[in-house]
CSV table of C-alpha atoms in Angstrom, one decimal:
chain,number,residue,atom,x,y,z
A,1,MET,CA,0.0,-0.5,-0.7
A,2,THR,CA,2.8,2.4,0.8
A,3,GLY,CA,5.6,0.8,-1.6
A,4,SER,CA,8.1,1.0,0.7
A,5,ASN,CA,11.2,-0.9,0.9
A,6,ILE,CA,10.4,-2.8,5.1
A,7,THR,CA,13.7,-3.9,5.9
A,8,ASP,CA,13.9,-3.7,9.4
A,9,PHE,CA,12.1,-2.1,13.1
A,10,ALA,CA,12.1,1.1,12.2
A,11,SER,CA,11.0,1.1,7.9
A,12,PHE,CA,8.3,-1.3,9.2
A,13,ILE,CA,6.2,1.8,12.1
A,14,LYS,CA,7.4,4.4,8.5
A,15,ALA,CA,5.0,2.5,6.3
A,16,MET,CA,3.5,2.4,9.6
A,17,GLU,CA,2.8,5.9,9.3
A,18,LYS,CA,2.1,6.5,5.5
A,19,ARG,CA,-0.9,5.1,6.7
A,20,VAL,CA,-2.0,6.6,9.9
A,21,VAL,CA,-0.9,9.8,8.1
A,22,TYR,CA,-4.1,9.1,4.7
A,23,PHE,CA,-6.8,8.6,7.3
A,24,ALA,CA,-6.1,11.1,9.2
A,25,GLU,CA,-6.1,13.3,6.0
A,26,ASN,CA,-9.3,12.1,5.3
A,27,GLY,CA,-11.4,13.1,8.6
A,28,CYS,CA,-10.4,9.5,10.5
A,29,LYS,CA,-11.0,10.7,14.2
A,30,ALA,CA,-9.5,6.6,16.0
A,31,SER,CA,-7.9,3.5,15.5
A,32,ASP,CA,-9.6,0.3,17.0
A,33,ILE,CA,-7.3,-3.0,18.1
A,34,SER,CA,-8.3,-6.1,19.4
A,35,PHE,CA,-5.7,-7.7,21.8
A,36,THR,CA,-6.7,-11.7,22.9
A,37,GLU,CA,-4.4,-10.4,25.3
A,38,ILE,CA,-2.9,-7.5,27.2
A,39,VAL,CA,1.1,-8.4,27.2
A,40,PHE,CA,4.3,-6.2,28.1
A,41,GLU,CA,7.2,-6.7,27.3
A,42,LYS,CA,10.0,-4.6,25.6
A,43,ALA,CA,12.6,-5.8,23.4
A,44,ASP,CA,15.5,-4.2,22.2
A,45,VAL,CA,15.3,-2.9,18.8
A,46,SER,CA,17.7,-5.2,17.8
A,47,ILE,CA,15.8,-8.4,18.8
A,48,LEU,CA,13.4,-7.1,16.7
A,49,ASN,CA,15.1,-6.5,13.7
A,50,GLU,CA,15.8,-10.0,13.9
A,51,LEU,CA,12.6,-11.2,14.2
A,52,LEU,CA,11.3,-9.3,11.4
A,53,THR,CA,14.1,-10.7,9.4
A,54,LYS,CA,12.9,-14.3,10.2
A,55,VAL,CA,9.6,-14.4,10.2
A,56,LEU,CA,10.0,-13.3,6.5
A,57,GLU,CA,11.8,-15.8,5.8
A,58,GLY,CA,8.7,-18.6,7.2
A,59,TYR,CA,9.6,-18.7,10.9
A,60,GLN,CA,7.3,-19.3,13.3
A,61,PRO,CA,8.0,-17.2,16.4
A,62,SER,CA,7.5,-17.7,20.1
A,63,GLN,CA,4.7,-16.7,22.5
A,64,LEU,CA,7.8,-14.9,24.0
A,65,GLU,CA,8.4,-13.1,20.9
A,66,ILE,CA,4.6,-12.9,19.6
A,67,ASN,CA,5.0,-9.8,23.5
A,68,GLN,CA,8.2,-8.2,22.5
A,69,TRP,CA,6.2,-7.4,19.6
A,70,GLN,CA,3.2,-6.7,20.1
A,71,THR,CA,4.5,-4.6,23.1
A,72,ALA,CA,6.7,-2.3,20.7
A,73,LEU,CA,4.7,-2.1,17.5
A,74,PHE,CA,1.5,-1.3,20.1
A,75,ALA,CA,4.0,1.8,21.7
A,76,GLU,CA,4.5,3.4,18.5
A,77,LEU,CA,1.3,2.9,17.0
A,78,CYS,CA,0.6,4.8,19.7
A,79,ARG,CA,2.5,7.2,19.5
A,80,LEU,CA,1.0,7.8,16.0
A,81,TYR,CA,-1.7,8.4,17.8
A,82,LYS,CA,-1.5,10.4,19.4
A,83,HIS,CA,0.5,12.7,16.7
A,84,TYR,CA,-2.3,12.7,14.5
A,85,GLY,CA,-5.1,13.2,17.4
A,86,PHE,CA,-6.6,10.3,16.8
A,87,VAL,CA,-8.3,8.2,19.8
A,88,THR,CA,-7.3,5.4,20.6
A,89,GLN,CA,-9.6,2.1,21.4
A,90,VAL,CA,-8.5,-0.7,22.3
A,91,HIS,CA,-10.7,-4.2,22.8
A,92,PHE,CA,-9.5,-7.4,24.3
A,93,GLY,CA,-10.5,-10.7,26.1
A,94,ALA,CA,-11.9,-12.5,23.3
A,95,LEU,CA,-10.7,-16.5,22.6
A,96,ARG,CA,-11.9,-16.8,18.8
A,97,ASN,CA,-12.7,-20.2,16.3
A,98,ASN,CA,-12.8,-22.4,19.3
A,99,HIS,CA,-14.8,-25.6,18.2
A,100,SER,CA,-12.4,-26.4,15.2
A,101,GLY,CA,-14.5,-28.5,13.7
A,102,LEU,CA,-16.3,-25.7,12.5
A,103,PHE,CA,-13.8,-22.9,11.7
A,104,ASN,CA,-11.9,-25.7,9.4
A,105,LYS,CA,-15.2,-26.3,7.9
A,106,LEU,CA,-17.1,-22.6,8.4
A,107,GLY,CA,-14.2,-20.4,8.5
A,108,ALA,CA,-13.5,-17.4,11.9
A,109,ASP,CA,-15.8,-16.4,12.8
A,110,VAL,CA,-18.8,-17.4,12.9
A,111,GLY,CA,-19.5,-17.3,16.6
A,112,VAL,CA,-18.1,-20.2,18.6
A,113,ASP,CA,-16.1,-17.2,20.6
A,114,SER,CA,-16.2,-16.4,23.8
A,115,LEU,CA,-15.1,-14.6,26.7
A,116,GLY,CA,-11.1,-15.2,27.3
A,117,ASP,CA,-8.9,-14.9,30.3
A,118,GLN,CA,-5.8,-13.4,31.5
A,119,THR,CA,-2.7,-14.0,34.4
A,120,ALA,CA,-0.8,-10.8,35.5
A,121,LEU,CA,-3.2,-8.4,33.8
A,122,ALA,CA,-3.1,-5.4,36.6
A,123,ILE,CA,1.4,-5.7,36.0
A,124,ARG,CA,0.4,-6.0,32.2
A,125,MET,CA,-1.5,-3.1,31.8
A,126,ASN,CA,-0.3,-0.1,34.6
A,127,ARG,CA,3.4,-1.3,33.1
A,128,LEU,CA,2.5,-0.7,29.6
A,129,LEU,CA,0.0,2.4,30.1
A,130,ASP,CA,3.5,4.4,32.5
A,131,ASP,CA,6.2,3.8,29.4
A,132,LEU,CA,3.9,5.3,27.0
A,133,VAL,CA,3.3,8.0,29.5
A,134,ASN,CA,7.1,8.1,30.4
A,135,SER,CA,7.8,8.4,26.9
A,136,ASN,CA,5.3,10.4,25.7
A,137,CYS,CA,2.9,8.5,23.7
A,138,LEU,CA,-0.1,8.1,25.3
A,139,PRO,CA,-2.9,8.9,23.8
A,140,LYS,CA,-7.0,9.2,24.4
A,141,MET,CA,-7.9,5.6,24.6
A,142,ILE,CA,-11.0,3.8,25.8
A,143,TRP,CA,-10.5,0.7,27.0
A,144,TYR,CA,-13.2,-2.4,26.3
A,145,ASN,CA,-12.6,-4.9,28.1
A,146,LEU,CA,-14.7,-8.5,27.2
A,147,ASN,CA,-14.5,-10.0,30.3
A,148,PRO,CA,-16.3,-8.1,33.0
A,149,THR,CA,-14.3,-10.2,35.2
A,150,TYR,CA,-11.3,-7.7,35.4
A,151,ASN,CA,-13.7,-5.0,35.2
A,152,ILE,CA,-12.5,-3.5,38.5
A,153,THR,CA,-9.1,-4.2,37.8
A,154,VAL,CA,-10.2,-2.5,34.7
A,155,ALA,CA,-11.5,0.5,35.8
A,156,ASN,CA,-9.1,0.8,39.1
A,157,THR,CA,-5.5,0.9,36.7
A,158,LEU,CA,-7.3,3.6,34.2
A,159,ALA,CA,-8.1,5.7,37.5
A,160,ASN,CA,-3.8,5.5,37.3
A,161,PHE,CA,-3.4,7.6,34.8
A,162,GLN,CA,-6.2,9.8,34.2
A,163,ALA,CA,-3.7,13.9,34.4
A,164,ASN,CA,-2.8,15.9,31.6
A,165,GLU,CA,-2.1,18.7,31.3
A,166,GLU,CA,-4.8,19.8,28.4
A,167,GLY,CA,-8.0,19.6,30.5
A,168,ILE,CA,-9.2,16.3,29.0
A,169,LYS,CA,-12.5,14.8,31.0
A,170,SER,CA,-11.4,11.1,31.9
A,171,TYR,CA,-8.5,11.3,29.1
A,172,LEU,CA,-8.6,7.0,29.0
A,173,GLN,CA,-12.0,6.0,29.2
A,174,PHE,CA,-13.1,3.3,31.1
A,175,GLY,CA,-16.1,1.7,27.4
A,176,ALA,CA,-18.9,0.9,27.8
A,177,GLY,CA,-20.4,-3.6,27.8
A,178,TRP,CA,-19.8,-5.5,24.6
A,179,TRP,CA,-20.2,-8.0,22.9
A,180,PHE,CA,-20.9,-10.5,25.4
A,181,ALA,CA,-21.5,-8.7,28.2
A,182,ASP,CA,-24.2,-6.4,25.3
A,183,THR,CA,-26.3,-6.8,27.7
A,184,LYS,CA,-28.9,-5.8,30.5
A,185,LEU,CA,-26.2,-7.2,33.2
A,186,GLY,CA,-23.6,-6.8,31.4
A,187,MET,CA,-24.2,-2.6,31.1
A,188,LEU,CA,-25.3,-2.1,34.8
A,189,ASN,CA,-22.4,-4.1,35.8
A,190,GLN,CA,-20.4,-2.1,33.7
A,191,MET,CA,-21.8,1.7,35.4
A,192,SER,CA,-22.0,0.7,38.3
A,193,VAL,CA,-18.0,0.0,38.1
A,194,LEU,CA,-16.7,3.2,36.6
A,195,ALA,CA,-19.2,4.7,39.6
A,196,GLU,CA,-17.1,3.4,42.1
A,197,GLN,CA,-14.0,3.4,40.6
A,198,GLY,CA,-14.0,6.4,38.2
A,199,ILE,CA,-16.4,9.5,37.1
A,200,LEU,CA,-19.8,7.8,35.7
A,201,ALA,CA,-20.9,11.5,34.1
A,202,ASN,CA,-17.2,11.1,32.3
A,203,PHE,CA,-18.3,8.4,30.5
A,204,VAL,CA,-18.4,8.7,26.7
A,205,GLY,CA,-21.5,6.3,26.5
A,206,MET,CA,-22.2,2.7,23.8
A,207,LEU,CA,-20.8,1.4,21.5
A,208,THR,CA,-22.0,0.6,17.8
A,209,ASP,CA,-18.8,-2.4,16.6
A,210,SER,CA,-21.5,-5.3,14.9
A,211,ARG,CA,-21.1,-2.9,11.4
A,212,SER,CA,-24.3,-3.7,11.2
A,213,PHE,CA,-27.3,-1.0,10.4
A,214,LEU,CA,-30.0,-3.5,13.1
A,215,SER,CA,-27.9,-3.7,16.5
A,216,TYR,CA,-27.6,1.4,16.5
A,217,GLN,CA,-31.3,0.0,18.3
A,218,ARG,CA,-28.8,-1.1,20.6
A,219,HIS,CA,-27.3,3.0,21.8
A,220,ASP,CA,-31.5,3.3,22.8
A,221,TYR,CA,-31.5,0.0,25.1
A,222,PHE,CA,-28.9,1.4,27.2
A,223,ARG,CA,-30.3,4.8,27.7
A,224,ARG,CA,-33.2,3.1,28.7
A,225,ILE,CA,-30.4,0.9,31.5
A,226,LEU,CA,-28.3,4.1,31.7
A,227,CYS,CA,-32.4,6.0,32.7
A,228,SER,CA,-32.8,3.9,35.2
A,229,PHE,CA,-30.0,2.9,36.9
A,230,LEU,CA,-29.6,6.8,38.3
A,231,GLY,CA,-33.7,6.8,38.5
A,232,GLU,CA,-32.9,3.8,41.0
A,233,TRP,CA,-30.6,6.1,42.8
A,234,MET,CA,-32.5,9.4,42.8
A,235,THR,CA,-35.9,6.7,44.1
A,236,GLU,CA,-33.2,5.8,46.7
A,237,GLY,CA,-32.0,8.5,48.1
A,238,GLU,CA,-28.3,8.1,46.9
A,239,VAL,CA,-27.9,11.0,44.4
A,240,PRO,CA,-30.9,14.2,45.1
A,241,LYS,CA,-33.4,15.3,43.5
A,242,ASP,CA,-32.4,16.8,41.1
A,243,TYR,CA,-34.2,16.4,38.1
A,244,GLN,CA,-31.5,19.3,36.0
A,245,ALA,CA,-28.9,17.7,36.9
A,246,LEU,CA,-29.4,14.2,36.9
A,247,GLY,CA,-30.9,14.6,33.4
A,248,GLN,CA,-27.4,16.1,32.0
A,249,VAL,CA,-25.9,13.8,33.3
A,250,VAL,CA,-27.7,11.8,31.0
A,251,LYS,CA,-27.8,13.4,28.1
A,252,ASP,CA,-23.5,14.0,28.0
A,253,ILE,CA,-23.0,10.3,28.4
A,254,SER,CA,-25.4,9.3,25.1
A,255,TYR,CA,-23.9,12.4,23.4
A,256,HIS,CA,-21.9,15.2,24.7
A,257,ASN,CA,-19.1,13.8,26.2
A,258,ALA,CA,-18.1,11.3,23.5
A,259,TYR,CA,-19.0,14.6,21.3
A,260,ALA,CA,-16.5,16.6,23.3
A,261,TYR,CA,-14.4,13.5,23.3
A,262,PHE,CA,-13.4,12.6,20.0
A,263,ASN,CA,-13.4,16.7,18.8
A,264,ASP,CA,-10.4,17.2,21.0
A,265,LYS,CA,-13.1,20.0,22.7
A,266,VAL,CA,-12.1,20.7,26.8
A,267,SER,CA,-15.4,21.2,28.0
A,268,ASN,CA,-18.2,18.0,27.9
A,269,SER,CA,-21.5,20.3,27.1
């Protein structure tokens, strides 16, 4: 696509940047990356160069080498996304194509996917974000966790890295429940955790990533659940009975927060 001669890690990243520039010039506001697991395994560039050469010759990398490449590539992409003003969306936790018979017969993504699990998520995610901060490469990010077991871990980790000089509310977002968590229970779980570990009023709300027009109704479903969720707080006396203030929170989560977040507006209204 770029006509570049890719011989090492640096030239590979330069080619990637050309594609990022193309999308930036055509009005792109966000990127979206999917990981099975969040990893953090730093490696010297000489190791990355050697790995690239071997893979181009047909070598099958080990899991350690895959983790090293993923760590380095993601860091470079985050640097580019911050420079060109992209919101970086991260979806992680899917264990795909588990029924080998159906996979061999019908191919990928035919509905035999599951919630994934992983060890040391808190350590890896904190170190990854800390490394991005220290290298001044942390873009605005929305993290979508597929396995609700890790909701508190993800929301708590994101809270560690919210400080920013741009005055952006909730610079790192804990994204809405998606896929298997795109349910009433899943949405309520995600919002409850965000309210406890972060600031629910700054939430950018629901997403639609299924590429199906009919799935857009999930936004209405989400808004109804959000209103019931906050309404219960009011009836239980957990928040003041201020319909105007709470109504503004609903409007912000449903629209204004996302508009401000994706358009580099400091104010959420």
